[in-house]
PDB file of C-alpha atoms and ligand atoms in Angstrom:
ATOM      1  CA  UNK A  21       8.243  18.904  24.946  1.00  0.00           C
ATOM      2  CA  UNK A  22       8.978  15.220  23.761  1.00  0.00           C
ATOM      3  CA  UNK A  23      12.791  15.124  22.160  1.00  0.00           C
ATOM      4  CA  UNK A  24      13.328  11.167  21.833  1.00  0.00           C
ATOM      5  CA  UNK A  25      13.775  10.192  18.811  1.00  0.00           C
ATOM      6  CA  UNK A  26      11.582   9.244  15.669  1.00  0.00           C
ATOM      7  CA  UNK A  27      12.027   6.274  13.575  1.00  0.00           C
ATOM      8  CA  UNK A  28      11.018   7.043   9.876  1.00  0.00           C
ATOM      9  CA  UNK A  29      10.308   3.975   7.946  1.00  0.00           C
ATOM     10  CA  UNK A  30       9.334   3.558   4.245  1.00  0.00           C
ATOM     11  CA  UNK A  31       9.426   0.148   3.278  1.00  0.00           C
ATOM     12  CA  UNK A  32       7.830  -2.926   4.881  1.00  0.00           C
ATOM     13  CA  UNK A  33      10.508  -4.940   6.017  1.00  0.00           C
ATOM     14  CA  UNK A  34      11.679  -1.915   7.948  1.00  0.00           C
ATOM     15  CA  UNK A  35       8.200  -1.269   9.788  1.00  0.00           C
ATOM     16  CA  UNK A  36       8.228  -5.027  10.651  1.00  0.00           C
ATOM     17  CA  UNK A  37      11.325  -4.702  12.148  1.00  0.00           C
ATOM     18  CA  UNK A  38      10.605  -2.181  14.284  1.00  0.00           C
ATOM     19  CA  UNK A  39       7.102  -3.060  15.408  1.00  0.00           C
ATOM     20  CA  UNK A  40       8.894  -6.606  16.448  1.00  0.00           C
ATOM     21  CA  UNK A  41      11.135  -4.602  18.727  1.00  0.00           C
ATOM     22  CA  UNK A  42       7.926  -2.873  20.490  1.00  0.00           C
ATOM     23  CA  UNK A  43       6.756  -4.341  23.351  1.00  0.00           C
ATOM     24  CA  UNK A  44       3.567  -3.453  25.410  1.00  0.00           C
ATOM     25  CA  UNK A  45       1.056  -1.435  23.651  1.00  0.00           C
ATOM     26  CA  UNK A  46       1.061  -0.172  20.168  1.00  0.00           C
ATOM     27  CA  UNK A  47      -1.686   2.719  19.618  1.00  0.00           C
ATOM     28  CA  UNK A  48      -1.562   4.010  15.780  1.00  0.00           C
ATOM     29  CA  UNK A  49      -2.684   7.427  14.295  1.00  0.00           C
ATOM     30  CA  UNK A  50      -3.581   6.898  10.648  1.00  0.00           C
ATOM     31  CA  UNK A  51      -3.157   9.960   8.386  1.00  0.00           C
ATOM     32  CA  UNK A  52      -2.837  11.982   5.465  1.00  0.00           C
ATOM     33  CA  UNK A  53      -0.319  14.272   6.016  1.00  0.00           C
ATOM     34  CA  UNK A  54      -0.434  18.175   6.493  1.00  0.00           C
ATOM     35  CA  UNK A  55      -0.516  17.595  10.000  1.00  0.00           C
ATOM     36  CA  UNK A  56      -2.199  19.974  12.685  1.00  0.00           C
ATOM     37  CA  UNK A  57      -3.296  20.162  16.290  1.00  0.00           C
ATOM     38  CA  UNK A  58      -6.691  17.822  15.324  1.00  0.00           C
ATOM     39  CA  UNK A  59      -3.893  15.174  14.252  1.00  0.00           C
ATOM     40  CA  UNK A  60      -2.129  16.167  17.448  1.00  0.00           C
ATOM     41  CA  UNK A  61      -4.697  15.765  19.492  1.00  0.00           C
ATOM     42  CA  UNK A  62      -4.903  12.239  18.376  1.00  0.00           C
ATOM     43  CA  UNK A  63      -1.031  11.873  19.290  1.00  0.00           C
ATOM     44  CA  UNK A  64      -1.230  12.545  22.237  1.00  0.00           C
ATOM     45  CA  UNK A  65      -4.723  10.275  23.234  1.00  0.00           C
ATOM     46  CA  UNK A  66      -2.570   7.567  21.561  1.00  0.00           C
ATOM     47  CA  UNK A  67       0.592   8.578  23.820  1.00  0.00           C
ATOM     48  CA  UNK A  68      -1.742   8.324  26.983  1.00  0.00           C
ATOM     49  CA  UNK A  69      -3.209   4.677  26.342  1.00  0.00           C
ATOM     50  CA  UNK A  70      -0.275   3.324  25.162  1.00  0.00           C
ATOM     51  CA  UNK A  71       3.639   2.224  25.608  1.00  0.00           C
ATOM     52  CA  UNK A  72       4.682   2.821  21.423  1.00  0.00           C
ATOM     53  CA  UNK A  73       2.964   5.820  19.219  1.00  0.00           C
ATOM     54  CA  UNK A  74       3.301   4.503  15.543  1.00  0.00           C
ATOM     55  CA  UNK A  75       1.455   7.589  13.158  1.00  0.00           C
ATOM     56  CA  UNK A  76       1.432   6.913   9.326  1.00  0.00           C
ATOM     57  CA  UNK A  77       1.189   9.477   6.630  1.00  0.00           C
ATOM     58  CA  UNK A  78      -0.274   8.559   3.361  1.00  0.00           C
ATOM     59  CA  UNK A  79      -2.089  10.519   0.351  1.00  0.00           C
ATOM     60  CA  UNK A  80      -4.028   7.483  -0.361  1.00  0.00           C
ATOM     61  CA  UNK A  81      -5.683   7.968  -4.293  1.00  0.00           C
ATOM     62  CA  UNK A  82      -8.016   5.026  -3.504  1.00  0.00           C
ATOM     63  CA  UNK A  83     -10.068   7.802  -1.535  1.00  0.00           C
ATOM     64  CA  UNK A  84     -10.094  10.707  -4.041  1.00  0.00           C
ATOM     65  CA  UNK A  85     -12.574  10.933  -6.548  1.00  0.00           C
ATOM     66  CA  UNK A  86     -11.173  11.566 -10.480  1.00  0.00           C
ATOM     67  CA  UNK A  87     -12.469  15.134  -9.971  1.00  0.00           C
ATOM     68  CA  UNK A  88     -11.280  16.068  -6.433  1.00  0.00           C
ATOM     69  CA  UNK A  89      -8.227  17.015  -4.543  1.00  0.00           C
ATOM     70  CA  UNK A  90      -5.008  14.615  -5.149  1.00  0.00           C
ATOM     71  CA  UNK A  91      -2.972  16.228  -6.630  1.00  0.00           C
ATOM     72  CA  UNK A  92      -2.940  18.994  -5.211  1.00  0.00           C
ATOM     73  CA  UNK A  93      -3.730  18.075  -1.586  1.00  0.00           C
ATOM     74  CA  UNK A  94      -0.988  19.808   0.495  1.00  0.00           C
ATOM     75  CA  UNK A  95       2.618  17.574   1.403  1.00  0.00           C
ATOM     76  CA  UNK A  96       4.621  18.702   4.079  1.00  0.00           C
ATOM     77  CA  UNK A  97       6.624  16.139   5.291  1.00  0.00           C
ATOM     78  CA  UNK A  98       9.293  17.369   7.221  1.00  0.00           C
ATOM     79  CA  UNK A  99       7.479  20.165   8.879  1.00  0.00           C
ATOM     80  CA  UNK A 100       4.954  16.966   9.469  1.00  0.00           C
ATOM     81  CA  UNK A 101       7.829  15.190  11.093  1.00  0.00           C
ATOM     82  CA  UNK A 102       8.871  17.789  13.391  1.00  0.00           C
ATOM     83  CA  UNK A 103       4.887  17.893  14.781  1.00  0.00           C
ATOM     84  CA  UNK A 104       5.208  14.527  15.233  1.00  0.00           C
ATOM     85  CA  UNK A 105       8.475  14.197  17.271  1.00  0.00           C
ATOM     86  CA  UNK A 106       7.575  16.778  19.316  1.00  0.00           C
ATOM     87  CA  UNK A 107       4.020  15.302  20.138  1.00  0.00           C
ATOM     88  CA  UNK A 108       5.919  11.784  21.110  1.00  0.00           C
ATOM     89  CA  UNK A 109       5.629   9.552  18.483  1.00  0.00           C
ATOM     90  CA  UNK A 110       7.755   6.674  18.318  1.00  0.00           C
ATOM     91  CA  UNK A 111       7.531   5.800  14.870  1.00  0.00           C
ATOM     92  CA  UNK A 112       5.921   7.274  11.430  1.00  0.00           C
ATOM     93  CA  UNK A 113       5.381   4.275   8.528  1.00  0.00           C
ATOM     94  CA  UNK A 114       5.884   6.740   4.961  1.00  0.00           C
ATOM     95  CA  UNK A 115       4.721   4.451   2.552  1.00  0.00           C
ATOM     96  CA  UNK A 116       5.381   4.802  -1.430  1.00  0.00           C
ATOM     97  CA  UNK A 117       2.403   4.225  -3.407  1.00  0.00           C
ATOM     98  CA  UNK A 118       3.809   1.074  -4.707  1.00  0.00           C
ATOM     99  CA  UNK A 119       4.537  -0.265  -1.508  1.00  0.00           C
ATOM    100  CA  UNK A 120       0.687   0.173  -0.337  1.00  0.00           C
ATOM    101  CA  UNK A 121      -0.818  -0.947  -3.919  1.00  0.00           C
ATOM    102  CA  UNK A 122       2.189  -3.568  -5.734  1.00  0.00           C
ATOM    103  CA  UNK A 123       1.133  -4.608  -9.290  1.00  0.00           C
ATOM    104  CA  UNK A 124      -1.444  -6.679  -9.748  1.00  0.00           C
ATOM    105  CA  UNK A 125      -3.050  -5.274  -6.320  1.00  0.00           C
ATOM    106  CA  UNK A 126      -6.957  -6.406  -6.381  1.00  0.00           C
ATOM    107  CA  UNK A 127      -9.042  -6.784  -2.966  1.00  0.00           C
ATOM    108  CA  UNK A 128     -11.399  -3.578  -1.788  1.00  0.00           C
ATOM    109  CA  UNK A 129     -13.099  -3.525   1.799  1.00  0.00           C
ATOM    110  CA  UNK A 130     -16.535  -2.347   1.514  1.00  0.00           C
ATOM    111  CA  UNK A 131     -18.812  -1.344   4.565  1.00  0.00           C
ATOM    112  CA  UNK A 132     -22.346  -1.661   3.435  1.00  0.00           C
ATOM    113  CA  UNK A 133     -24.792   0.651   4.690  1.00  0.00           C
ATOM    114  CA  UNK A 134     -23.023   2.569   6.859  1.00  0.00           C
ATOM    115  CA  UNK A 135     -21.377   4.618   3.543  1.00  0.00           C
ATOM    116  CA  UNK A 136     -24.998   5.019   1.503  1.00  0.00           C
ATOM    117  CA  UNK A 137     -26.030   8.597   2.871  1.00  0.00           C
ATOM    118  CA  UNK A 138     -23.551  11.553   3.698  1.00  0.00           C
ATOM    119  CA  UNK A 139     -20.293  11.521   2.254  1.00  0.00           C
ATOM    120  CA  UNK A 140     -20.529   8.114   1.064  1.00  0.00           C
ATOM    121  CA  UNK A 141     -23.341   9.271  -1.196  1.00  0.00           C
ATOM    122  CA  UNK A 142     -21.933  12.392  -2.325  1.00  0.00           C
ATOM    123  CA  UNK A 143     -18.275  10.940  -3.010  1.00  0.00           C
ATOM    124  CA  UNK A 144     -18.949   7.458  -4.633  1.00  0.00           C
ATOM    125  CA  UNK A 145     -16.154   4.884  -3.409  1.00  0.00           C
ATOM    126  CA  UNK A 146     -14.509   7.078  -1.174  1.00  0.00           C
ATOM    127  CA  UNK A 147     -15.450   5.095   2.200  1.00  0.00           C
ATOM    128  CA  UNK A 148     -14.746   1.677   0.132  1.00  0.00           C
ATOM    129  CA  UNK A 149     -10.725   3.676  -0.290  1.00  0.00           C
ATOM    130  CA  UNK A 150     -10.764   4.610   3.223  1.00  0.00           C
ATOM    131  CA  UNK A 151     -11.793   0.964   4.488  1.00  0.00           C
ATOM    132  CA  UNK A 152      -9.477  -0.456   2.791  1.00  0.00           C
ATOM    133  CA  UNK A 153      -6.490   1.445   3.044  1.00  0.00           C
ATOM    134  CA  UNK A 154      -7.220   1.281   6.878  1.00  0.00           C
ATOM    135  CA  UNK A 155      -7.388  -2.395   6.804  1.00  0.00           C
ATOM    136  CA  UNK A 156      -3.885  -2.924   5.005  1.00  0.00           C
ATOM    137  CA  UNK A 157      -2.374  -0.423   7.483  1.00  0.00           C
ATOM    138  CA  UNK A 158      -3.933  -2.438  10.465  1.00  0.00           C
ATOM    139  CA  UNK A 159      -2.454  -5.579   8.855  1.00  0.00           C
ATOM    140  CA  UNK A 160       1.139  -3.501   8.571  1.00  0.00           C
ATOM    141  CA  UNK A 161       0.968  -2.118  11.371  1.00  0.00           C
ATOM    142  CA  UNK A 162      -0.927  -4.652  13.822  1.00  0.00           C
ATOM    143  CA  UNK A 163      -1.860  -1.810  16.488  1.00  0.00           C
ATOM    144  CA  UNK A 164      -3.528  -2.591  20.038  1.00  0.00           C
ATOM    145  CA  UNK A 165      -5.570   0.388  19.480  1.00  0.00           C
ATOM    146  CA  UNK A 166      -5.928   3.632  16.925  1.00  0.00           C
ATOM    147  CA  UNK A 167      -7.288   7.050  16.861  1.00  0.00           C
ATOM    148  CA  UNK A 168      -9.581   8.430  14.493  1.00  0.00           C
ATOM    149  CA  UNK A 169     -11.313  12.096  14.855  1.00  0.00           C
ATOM    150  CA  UNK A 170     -15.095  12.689  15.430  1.00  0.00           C
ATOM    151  CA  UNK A 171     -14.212  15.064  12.510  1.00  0.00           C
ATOM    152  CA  UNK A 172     -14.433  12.595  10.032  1.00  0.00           C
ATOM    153  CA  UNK A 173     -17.829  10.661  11.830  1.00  0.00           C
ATOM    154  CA  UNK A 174     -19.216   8.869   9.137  1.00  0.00           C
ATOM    155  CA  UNK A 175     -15.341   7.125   8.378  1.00  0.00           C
ATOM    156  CA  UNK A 176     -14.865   6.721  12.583  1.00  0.00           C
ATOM    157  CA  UNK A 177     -18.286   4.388  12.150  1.00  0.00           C
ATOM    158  CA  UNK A 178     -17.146   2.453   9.119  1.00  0.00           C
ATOM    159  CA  UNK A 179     -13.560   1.815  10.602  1.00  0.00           C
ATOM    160  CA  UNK A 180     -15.133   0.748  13.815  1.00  0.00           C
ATOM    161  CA  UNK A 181     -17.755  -1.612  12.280  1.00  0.00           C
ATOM    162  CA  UNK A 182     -14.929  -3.022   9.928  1.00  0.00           C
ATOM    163  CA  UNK A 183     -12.615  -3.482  12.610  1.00  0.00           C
ATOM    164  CA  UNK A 184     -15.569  -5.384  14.328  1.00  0.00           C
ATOM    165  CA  UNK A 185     -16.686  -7.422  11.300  1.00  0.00           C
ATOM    166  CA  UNK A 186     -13.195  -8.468   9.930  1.00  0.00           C
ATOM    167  CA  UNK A 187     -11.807  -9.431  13.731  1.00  0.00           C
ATOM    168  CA  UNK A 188      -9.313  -7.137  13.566  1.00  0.00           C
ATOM    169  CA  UNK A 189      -8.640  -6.853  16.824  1.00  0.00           C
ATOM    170  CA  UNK A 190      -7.788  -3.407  17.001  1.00  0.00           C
ATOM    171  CA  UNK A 191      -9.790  -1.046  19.849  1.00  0.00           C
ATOM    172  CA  UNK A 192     -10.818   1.602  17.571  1.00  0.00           C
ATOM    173  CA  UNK A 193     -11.642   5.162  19.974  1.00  0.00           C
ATOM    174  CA  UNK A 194     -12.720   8.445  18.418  1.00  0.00           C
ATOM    175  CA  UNK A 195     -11.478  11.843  19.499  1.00  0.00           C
ATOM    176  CA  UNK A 196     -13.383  14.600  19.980  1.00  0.00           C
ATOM    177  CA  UNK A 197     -13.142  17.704  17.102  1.00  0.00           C
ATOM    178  CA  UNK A 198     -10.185  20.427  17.374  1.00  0.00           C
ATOM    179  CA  UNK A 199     -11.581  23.820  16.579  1.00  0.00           C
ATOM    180  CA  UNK A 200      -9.836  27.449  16.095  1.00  0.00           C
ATOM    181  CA  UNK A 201     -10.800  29.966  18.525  1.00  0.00           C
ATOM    182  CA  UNK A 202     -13.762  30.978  15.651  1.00  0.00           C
ATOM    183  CA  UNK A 203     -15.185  27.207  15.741  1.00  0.00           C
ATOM    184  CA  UNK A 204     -13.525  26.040  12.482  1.00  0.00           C
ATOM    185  CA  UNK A 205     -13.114  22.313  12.453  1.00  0.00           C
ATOM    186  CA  UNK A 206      -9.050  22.120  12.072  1.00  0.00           C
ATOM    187  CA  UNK A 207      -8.538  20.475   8.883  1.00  0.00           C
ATOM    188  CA  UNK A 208      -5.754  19.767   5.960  1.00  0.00           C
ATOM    189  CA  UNK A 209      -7.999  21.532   3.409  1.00  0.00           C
ATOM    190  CA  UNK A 210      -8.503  25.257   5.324  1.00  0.00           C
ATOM    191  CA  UNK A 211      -5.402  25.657   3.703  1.00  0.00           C
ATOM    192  CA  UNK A 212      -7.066  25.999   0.334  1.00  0.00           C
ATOM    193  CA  UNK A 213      -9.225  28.795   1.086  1.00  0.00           C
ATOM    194  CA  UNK A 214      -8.661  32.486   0.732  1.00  0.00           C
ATOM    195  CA  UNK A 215      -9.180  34.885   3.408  1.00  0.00           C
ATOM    196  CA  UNK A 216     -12.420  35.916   2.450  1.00  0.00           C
ATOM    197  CA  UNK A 217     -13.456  32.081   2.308  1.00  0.00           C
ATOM    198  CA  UNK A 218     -11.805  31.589   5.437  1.00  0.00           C
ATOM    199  CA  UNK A 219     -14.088  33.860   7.154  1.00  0.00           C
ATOM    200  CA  UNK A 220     -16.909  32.998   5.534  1.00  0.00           C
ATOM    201  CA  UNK A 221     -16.267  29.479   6.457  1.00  0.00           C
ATOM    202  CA  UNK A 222     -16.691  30.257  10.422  1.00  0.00           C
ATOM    203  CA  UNK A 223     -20.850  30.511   9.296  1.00  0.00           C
ATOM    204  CA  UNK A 224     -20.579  26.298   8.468  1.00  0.00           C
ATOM    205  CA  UNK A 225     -19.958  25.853  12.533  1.00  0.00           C
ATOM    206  CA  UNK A 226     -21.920  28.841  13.381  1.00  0.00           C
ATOM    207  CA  UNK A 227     -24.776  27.983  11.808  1.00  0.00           C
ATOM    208  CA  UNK A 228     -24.572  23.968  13.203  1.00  0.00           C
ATOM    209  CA  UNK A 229     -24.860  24.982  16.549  1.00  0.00           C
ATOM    210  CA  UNK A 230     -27.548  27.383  16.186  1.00  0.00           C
ATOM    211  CA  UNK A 231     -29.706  24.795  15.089  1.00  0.00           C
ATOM    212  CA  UNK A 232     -28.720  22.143  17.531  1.00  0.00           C
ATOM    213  CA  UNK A 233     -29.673  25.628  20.043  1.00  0.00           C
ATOM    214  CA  UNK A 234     -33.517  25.959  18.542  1.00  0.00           C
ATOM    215  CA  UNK A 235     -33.978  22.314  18.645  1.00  0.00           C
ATOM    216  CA  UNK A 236     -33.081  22.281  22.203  1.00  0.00           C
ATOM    217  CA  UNK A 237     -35.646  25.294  22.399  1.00  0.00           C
ATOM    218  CA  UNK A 238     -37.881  22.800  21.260  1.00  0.00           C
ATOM    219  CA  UNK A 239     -38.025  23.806  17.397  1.00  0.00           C
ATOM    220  CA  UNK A 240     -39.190  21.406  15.063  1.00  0.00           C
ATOM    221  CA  UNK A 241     -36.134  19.795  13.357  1.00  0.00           C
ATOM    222  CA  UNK A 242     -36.700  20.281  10.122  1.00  0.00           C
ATOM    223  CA  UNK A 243     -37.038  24.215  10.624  1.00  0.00           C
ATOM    224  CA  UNK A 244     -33.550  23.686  12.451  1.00  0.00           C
ATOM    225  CA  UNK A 245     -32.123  22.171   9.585  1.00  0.00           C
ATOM    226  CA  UNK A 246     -33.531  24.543   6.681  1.00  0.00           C
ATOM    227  CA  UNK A 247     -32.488  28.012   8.582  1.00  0.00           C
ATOM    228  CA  UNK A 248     -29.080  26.333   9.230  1.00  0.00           C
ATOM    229  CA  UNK A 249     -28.699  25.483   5.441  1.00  0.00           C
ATOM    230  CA  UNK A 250     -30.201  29.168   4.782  1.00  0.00           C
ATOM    231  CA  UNK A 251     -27.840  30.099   6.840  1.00  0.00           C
ATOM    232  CA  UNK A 252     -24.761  28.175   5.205  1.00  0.00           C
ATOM    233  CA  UNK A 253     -25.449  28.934   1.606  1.00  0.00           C
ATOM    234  CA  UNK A 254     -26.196  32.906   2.402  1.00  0.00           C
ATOM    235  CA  UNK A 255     -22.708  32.751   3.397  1.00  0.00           C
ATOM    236  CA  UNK A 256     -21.351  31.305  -0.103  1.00  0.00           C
ATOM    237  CA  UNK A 257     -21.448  27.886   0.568  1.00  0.00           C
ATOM    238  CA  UNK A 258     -22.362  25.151  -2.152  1.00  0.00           C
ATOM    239  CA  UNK A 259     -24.097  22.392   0.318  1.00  0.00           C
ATOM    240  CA  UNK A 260     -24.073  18.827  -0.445  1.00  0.00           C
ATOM    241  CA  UNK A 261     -25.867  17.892   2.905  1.00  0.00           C
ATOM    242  CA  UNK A 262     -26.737  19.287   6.210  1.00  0.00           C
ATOM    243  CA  UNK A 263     -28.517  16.458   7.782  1.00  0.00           C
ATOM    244  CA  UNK A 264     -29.291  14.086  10.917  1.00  0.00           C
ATOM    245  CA  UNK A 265     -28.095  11.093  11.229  1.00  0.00           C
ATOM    246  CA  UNK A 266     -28.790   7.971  13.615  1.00  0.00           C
ATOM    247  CA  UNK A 267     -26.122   6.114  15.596  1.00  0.00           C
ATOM    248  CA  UNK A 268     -26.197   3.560  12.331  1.00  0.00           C
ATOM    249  CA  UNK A 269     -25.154   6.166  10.358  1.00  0.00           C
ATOM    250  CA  UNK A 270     -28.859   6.607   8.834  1.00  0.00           C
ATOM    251  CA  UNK A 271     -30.847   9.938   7.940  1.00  0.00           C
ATOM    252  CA  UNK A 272     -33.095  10.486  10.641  1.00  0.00           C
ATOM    253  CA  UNK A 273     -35.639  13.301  12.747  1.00  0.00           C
ATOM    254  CA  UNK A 274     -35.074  11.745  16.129  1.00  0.00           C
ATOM    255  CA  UNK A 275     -32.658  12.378  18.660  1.00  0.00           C
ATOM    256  CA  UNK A 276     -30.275  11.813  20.111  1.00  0.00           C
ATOM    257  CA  UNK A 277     -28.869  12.239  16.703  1.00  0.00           C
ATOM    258  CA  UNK A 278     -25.505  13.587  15.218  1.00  0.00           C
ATOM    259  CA  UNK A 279     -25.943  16.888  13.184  1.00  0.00           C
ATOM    260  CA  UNK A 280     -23.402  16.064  10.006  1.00  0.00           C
ATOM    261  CA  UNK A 281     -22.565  18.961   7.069  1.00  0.00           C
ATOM    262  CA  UNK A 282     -20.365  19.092   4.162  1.00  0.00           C
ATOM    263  CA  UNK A 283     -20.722  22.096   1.758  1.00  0.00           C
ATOM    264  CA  UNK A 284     -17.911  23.284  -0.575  1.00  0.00           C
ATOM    265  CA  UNK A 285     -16.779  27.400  -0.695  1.00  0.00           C
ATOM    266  CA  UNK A 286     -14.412  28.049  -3.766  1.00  0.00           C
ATOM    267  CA  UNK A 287     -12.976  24.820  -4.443  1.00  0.00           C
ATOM    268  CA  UNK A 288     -12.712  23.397  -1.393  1.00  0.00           C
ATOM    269  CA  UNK A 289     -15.116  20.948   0.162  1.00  0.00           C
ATOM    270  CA  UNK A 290     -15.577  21.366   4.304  1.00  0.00           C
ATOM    271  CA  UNK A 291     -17.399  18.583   6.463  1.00  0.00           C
ATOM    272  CA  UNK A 292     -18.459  19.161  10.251  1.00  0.00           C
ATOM    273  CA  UNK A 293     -20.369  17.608  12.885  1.00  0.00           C
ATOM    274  CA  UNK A 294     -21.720  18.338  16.351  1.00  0.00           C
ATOM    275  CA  UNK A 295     -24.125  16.102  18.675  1.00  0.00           C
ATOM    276  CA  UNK A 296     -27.771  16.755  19.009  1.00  0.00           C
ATOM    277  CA  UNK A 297     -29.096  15.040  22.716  1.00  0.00           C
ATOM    278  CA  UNK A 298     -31.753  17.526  23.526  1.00  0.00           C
ATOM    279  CA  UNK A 299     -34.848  15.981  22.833  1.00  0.00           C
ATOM    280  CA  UNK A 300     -36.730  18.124  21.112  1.00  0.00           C
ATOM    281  CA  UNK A 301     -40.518  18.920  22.227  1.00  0.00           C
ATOM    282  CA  UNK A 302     -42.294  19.100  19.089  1.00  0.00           C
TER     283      UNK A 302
HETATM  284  P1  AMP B 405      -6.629  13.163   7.579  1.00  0.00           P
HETATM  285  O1  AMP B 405      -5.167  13.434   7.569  1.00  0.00           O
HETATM  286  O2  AMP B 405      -7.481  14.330   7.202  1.00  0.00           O
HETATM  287  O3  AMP B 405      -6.993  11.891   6.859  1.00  0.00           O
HETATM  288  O4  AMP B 405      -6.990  12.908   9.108  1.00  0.00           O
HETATM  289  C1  AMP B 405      -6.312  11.944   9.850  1.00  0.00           C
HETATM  290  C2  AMP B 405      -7.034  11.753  11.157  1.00  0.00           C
HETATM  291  O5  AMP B 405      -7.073  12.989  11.868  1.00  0.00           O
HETATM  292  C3  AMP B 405      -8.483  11.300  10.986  1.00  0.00           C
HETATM  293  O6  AMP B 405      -8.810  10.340  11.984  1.00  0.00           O
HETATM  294  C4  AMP B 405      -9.243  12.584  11.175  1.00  0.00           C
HETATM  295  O7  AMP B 405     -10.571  12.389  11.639  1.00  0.00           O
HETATM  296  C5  AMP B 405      -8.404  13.270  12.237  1.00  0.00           C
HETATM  297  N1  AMP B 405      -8.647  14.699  12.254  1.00  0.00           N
HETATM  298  C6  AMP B 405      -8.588  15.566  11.208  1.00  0.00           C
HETATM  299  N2  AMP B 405      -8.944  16.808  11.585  1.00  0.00           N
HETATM  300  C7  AMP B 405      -9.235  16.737  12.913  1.00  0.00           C
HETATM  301  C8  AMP B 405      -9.673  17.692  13.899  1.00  0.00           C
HETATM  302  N3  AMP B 405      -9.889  18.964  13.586  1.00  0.00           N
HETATM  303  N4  AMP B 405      -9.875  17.253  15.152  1.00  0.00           N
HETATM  304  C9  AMP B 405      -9.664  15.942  15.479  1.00  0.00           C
HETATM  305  N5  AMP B 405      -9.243  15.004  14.605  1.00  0.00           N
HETATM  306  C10 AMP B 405      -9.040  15.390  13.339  1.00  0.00           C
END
């Protein structure tokens, strides 16, 4: 277990400070608090390619919607802290709300294309909030490299191609999905469901890899895809996509491709993904 010791820093001046003092390289961990062993997981990639761990936690309300989850999204942040010490991090950046967005704050980072299908389409300015919160915490932070999950695939593609576009300079590397033992994506927001949702919610998985199964069988894709979303809904679930998309981040029937769902149980809205490289013999 890592016990050195954690700086906490809230205010700018402070993180500048103490990324001056770093030397070697920096690998950062964006997140949004609530933290689990997905965020982990990302920890402790960053430990591995790096000298300095910096993590961030930030509810950032650039990314909600007016009808979705900020205020109640869970906070946790010294239980968050602990998870982070022990995982080695070397310092977490807390910022205040008006220390990310001042008075009279104006500029938005848009990735075109990249955000018009999937979530982008179903939560309208959510990737525009992600890209730029991400770009103001590379500019605070000015990290060598940092983490993002496969989890969130459609955001890992727009953070990449901004990073790549704005000449950022930051080596942007995705980590592969953290699952329970049932195949549940690990994520802030299974803490909203109920048991009975929480069960249920095992089919979303389930029912992803049973069609990425038939099309390697050589089913026709879009068979795949409509007993998988049979599937999904007969086990409560509201769906907003279940869908193939292209390395671009396009719908598509071809593969390789990367299977990508979000469907919402209750009131809580899930997203998953798994890869599809069997070609399919149709
Ligand atoms: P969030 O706090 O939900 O904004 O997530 C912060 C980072 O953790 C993002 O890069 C997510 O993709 C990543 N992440 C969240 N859940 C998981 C998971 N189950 N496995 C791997 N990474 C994850």
């Amino acid at each position: 277990m890592q016990t050195r010791p954690m700086q906490t820093v809230r205010t700018l001046p402070e993180l500048r400070a103490a990324r001056a003092a770093m030397t070697g390289r920096v690998a950062f961990v964006p997140t949004m608090g609530a933290l689990h062993a997905g965020h982990m997981a990302l920890v402790t990639a960053a430990r591995e390619v790096a000298d300095h761990v910096i993590a961030s936690i930030f509810v950032n309300p650039l990314q909600f919607g007016p009808n979705e989850d900020l205020a109640r999204y869970p906070r946790q942040e010294a239980a968050d802290a602990a998870l982070l010490v022990e995982h080695g991090c070397d310092l977490l950046w807390l910022p205040p709300v008006e220390v990310m967005y001042p008075a009279g704050f104006l500029t938005t980072v848009s990735v075109a294309k990249i955000d018009a299908a999937f979530d982008g389409a179903h939560r309208p300015g959510h990737f525009d909030g992600v890209a730029t919160v991400v770009a103001k915490l590379f500019g605070q932070v000015r990290p060598d490299i940092a983490l993002f999950g496969e989890k969130d695939w459609q955001q890992l593609a727009i953070i990449r191609r901004m990073a790549l576009d704005l000449d950022m300079a930051v080596d942007v590397r995705g980590v592969p999905t953290v699952r329970e033992a049932d195949g549940l994506a690990l994520s802030s927001r299974n803490a909203y469901l109920s048991a009975g949702e929480r069960t249920a919610a095992t089919e979303l998985p389930r029912a992803l890899n049973a069609a990425v199964a038939a099309i390697g069988r050589g089913e026709p894709v879009s068979l795949a895809l409509a007993a998988a979303r049979q599937a999904i809904a007969a086990a409560g679930f509201e769906i907003d996509y279940v869908e193939l998309a292209d390395a671009a981040l396009q719908p598509t029937e071809e593969l390789p491709a990367r299977l990508l769902a979000a469907a919402r149980i209750g009131t809580t809205r899930l997203i998953d993904n798994i890869p599809v490289t069997i070609r399919a013999s149709r």
